[in-house]
Tab-separated table of C-alpha atoms in Angstrom:
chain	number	residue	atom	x	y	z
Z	1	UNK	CA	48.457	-24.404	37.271
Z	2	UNK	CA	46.624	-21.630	35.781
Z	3	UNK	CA	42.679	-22.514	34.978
Z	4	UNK	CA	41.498	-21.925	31.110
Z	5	UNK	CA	38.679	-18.902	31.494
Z	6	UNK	CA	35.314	-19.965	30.099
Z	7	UNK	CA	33.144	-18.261	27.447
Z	8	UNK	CA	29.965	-17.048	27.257
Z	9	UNK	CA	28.003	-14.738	29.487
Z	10	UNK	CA	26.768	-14.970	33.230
Z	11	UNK	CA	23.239	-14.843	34.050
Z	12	UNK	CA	23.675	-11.636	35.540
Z	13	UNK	CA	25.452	-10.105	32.341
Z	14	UNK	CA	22.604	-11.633	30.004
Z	15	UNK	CA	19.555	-10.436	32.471
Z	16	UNK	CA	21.151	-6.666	32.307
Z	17	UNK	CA	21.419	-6.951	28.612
Z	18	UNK	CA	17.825	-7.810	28.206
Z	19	UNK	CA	16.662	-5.117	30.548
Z	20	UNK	CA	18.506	-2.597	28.358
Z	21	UNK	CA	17.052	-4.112	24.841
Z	22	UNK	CA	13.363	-3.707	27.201
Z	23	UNK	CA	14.199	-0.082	27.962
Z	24	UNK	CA	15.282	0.944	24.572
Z	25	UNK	CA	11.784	-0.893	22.744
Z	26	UNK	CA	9.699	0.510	25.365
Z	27	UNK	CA	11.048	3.938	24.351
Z	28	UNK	CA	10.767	3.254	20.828
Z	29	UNK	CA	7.105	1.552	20.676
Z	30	UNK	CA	5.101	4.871	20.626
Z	31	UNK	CA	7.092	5.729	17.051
Z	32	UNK	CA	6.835	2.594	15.711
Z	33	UNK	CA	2.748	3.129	15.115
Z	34	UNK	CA	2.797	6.025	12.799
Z	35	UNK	CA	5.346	4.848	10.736
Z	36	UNK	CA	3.426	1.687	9.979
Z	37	UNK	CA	0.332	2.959	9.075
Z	38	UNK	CA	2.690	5.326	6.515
Z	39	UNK	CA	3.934	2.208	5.139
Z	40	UNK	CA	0.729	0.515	5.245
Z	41	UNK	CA	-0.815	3.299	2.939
Z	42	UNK	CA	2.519	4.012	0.996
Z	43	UNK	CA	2.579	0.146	-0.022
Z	44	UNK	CA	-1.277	0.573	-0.791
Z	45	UNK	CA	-1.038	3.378	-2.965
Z	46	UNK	CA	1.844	1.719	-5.050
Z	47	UNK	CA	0.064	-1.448	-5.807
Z	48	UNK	CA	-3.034	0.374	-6.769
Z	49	UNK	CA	-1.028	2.782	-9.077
Z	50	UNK	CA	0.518	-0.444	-10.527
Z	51	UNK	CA	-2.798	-2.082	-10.944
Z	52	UNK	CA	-3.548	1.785	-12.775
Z	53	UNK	CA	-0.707	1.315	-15.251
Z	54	UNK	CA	-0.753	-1.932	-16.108
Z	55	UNK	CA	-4.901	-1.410	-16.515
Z	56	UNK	CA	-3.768	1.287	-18.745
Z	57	UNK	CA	-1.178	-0.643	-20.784
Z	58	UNK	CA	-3.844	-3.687	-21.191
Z	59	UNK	CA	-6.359	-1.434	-22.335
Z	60	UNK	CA	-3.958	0.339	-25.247
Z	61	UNK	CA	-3.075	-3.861	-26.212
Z	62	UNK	CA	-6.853	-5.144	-26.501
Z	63	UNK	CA	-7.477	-1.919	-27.516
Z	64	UNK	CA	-11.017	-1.827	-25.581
Z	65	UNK	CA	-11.563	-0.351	-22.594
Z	66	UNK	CA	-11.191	-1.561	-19.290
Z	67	UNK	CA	-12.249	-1.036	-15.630
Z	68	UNK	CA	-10.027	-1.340	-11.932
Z	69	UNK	CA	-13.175	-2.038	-9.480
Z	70	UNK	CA	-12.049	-1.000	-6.179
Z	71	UNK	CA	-13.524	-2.960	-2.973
Z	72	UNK	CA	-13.204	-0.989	0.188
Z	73	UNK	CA	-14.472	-3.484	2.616
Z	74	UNK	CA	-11.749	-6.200	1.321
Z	75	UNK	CA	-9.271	-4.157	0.825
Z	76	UNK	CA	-8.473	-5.007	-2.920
Z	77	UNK	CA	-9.071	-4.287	-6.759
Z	78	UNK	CA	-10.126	-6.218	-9.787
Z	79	UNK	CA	-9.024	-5.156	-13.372
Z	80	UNK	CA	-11.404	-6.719	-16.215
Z	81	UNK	CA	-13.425	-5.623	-19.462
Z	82	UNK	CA	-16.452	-5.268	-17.548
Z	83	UNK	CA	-17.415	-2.585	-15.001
Z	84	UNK	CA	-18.511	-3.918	-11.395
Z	85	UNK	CA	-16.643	-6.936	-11.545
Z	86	UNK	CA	-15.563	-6.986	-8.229
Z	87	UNK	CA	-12.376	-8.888	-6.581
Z	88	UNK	CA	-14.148	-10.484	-3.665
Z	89	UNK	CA	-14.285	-13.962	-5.229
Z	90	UNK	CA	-12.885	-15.425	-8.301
Z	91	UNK	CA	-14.747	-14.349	-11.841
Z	92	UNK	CA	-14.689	-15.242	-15.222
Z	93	UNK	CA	-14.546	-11.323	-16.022
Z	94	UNK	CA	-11.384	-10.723	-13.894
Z	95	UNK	CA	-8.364	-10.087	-15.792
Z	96	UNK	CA	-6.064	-8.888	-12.662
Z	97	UNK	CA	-6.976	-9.123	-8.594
Z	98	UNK	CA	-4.324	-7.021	-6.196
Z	99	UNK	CA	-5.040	-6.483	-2.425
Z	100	UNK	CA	-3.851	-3.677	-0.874
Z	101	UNK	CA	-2.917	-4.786	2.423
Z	102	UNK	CA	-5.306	-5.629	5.746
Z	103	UNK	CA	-8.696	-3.639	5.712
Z	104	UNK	CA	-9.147	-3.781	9.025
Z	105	UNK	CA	-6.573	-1.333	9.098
Z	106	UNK	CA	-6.457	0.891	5.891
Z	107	UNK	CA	-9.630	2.389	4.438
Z	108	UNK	CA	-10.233	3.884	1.275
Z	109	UNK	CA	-12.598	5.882	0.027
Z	110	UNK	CA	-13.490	7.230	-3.433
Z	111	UNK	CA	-14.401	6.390	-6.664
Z	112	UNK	CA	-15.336	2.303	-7.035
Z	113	UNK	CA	-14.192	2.024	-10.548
Z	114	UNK	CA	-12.105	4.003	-12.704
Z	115	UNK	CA	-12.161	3.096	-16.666
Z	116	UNK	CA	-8.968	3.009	-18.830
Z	117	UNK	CA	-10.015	4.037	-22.233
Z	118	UNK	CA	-7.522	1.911	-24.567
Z	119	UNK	CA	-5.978	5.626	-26.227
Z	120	UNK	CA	-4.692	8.448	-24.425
Z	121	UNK	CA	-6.731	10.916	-25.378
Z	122	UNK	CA	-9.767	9.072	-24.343
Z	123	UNK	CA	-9.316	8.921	-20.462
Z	124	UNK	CA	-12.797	8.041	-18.501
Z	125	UNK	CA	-11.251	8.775	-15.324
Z	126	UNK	CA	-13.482	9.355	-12.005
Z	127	UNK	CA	-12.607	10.617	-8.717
Z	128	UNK	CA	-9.553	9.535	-6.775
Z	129	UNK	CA	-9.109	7.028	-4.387
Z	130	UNK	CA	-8.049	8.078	-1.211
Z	131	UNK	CA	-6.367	5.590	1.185
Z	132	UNK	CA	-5.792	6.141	5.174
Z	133	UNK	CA	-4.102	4.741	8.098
Z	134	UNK	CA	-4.382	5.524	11.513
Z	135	UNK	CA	-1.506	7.759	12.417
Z	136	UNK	CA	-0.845	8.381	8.722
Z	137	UNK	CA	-1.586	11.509	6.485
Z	138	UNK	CA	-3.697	10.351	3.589
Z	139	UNK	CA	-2.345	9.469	-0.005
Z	140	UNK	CA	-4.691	10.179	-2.715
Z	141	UNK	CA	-4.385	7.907	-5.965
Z	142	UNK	CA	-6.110	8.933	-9.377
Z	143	UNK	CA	-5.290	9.188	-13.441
Z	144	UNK	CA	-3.733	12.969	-14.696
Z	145	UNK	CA	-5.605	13.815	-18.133
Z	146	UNK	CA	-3.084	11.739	-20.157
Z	147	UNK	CA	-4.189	8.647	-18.354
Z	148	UNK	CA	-1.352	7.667	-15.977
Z	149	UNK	CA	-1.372	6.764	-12.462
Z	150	UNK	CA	-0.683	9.669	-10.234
Z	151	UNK	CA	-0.085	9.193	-6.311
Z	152	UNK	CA	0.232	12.540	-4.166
Z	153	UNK	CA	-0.392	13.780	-0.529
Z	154	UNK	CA	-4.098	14.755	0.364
Z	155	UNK	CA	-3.154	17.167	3.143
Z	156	UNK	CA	0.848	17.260	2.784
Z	157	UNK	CA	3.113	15.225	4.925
Z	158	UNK	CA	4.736	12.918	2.689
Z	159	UNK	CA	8.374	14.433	1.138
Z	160	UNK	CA	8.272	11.339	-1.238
Z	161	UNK	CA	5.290	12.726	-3.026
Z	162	UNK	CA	3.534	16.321	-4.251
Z	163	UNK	CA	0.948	17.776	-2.333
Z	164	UNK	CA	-2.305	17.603	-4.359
């Protein structure tokens, strides 16, 4: 009489398999903080160049100007026809709100409000925004002289986009 052999794993097989899955994280963990603070800011600096263009493209539609408030303490922006409307709490000026991700871990710094003349050739841009992790080289966000969003790297270190 031969005996059917069960499935599955021992305890033994299953305790060295999750001492090797310990080993390999443990070696991995010191890598894994850079790269999210580059995603943290890449992600940032994406939604706020949205938030640029579409700013833009609402502008040239209502053909008035509008402004993208910036809030560095909450981590967000607020599009609407009036400068200084902020994005902290709901407002009756606020045509867009975006948040950039946790502020507690990405700052910015910069301009507060840019303006988006509705025409091109009337751009009332202001400084950059720059945005900044920790482990991450900074990404700088700000409108070229035509008036569209332009993302590139402060101090170099990011292939995906041109040093400024």
């Amino acid at each position: 009489m031969t005996r059917a052999r069960s499935r599955g794993f021992t305890l033994v097989e299953l305790l060295v398999g999750l001492t090797l899955v310990a080993l390999l994280s443990a070696g991995a963990w010191p890598n894994l903080a850079p790269w999210l603070g580059r995603q943290r800011v890449k992600a940032a600096a994406e939604a706020l160049a949205n938030g640029l263009n579409e700013g833009r493209f609402e502008a040239a539609r209502r053909g008035v100007a509008l402004h993208l408030s910036v809030d560095a303490q909450a981590a967000c922006y607020a599009l609407s026809a009036l400068p200084g409307c902020g994005c902290r709490r709901e407002q009756a000026c606020q045509i867009k709100v975006g948040y950039l991700g946790d502020p507690a871990r990405l700052q910015l710094a910069g301009a507060p409000t840019l303006s988006l003349a509705p025409v091109q050739q009337d751009v009332l841009a202001t400084a950059p925004l720059l945005l900044r992790s920790h482990g991450a080289p900074p990404l700088q966000v700000g409108l070229t002289p035509l008036g569209r969003a332009r993302i590139c790297a402060a101090q170099g270190g990011w292939p995906d986009y041109p040093r400024c």
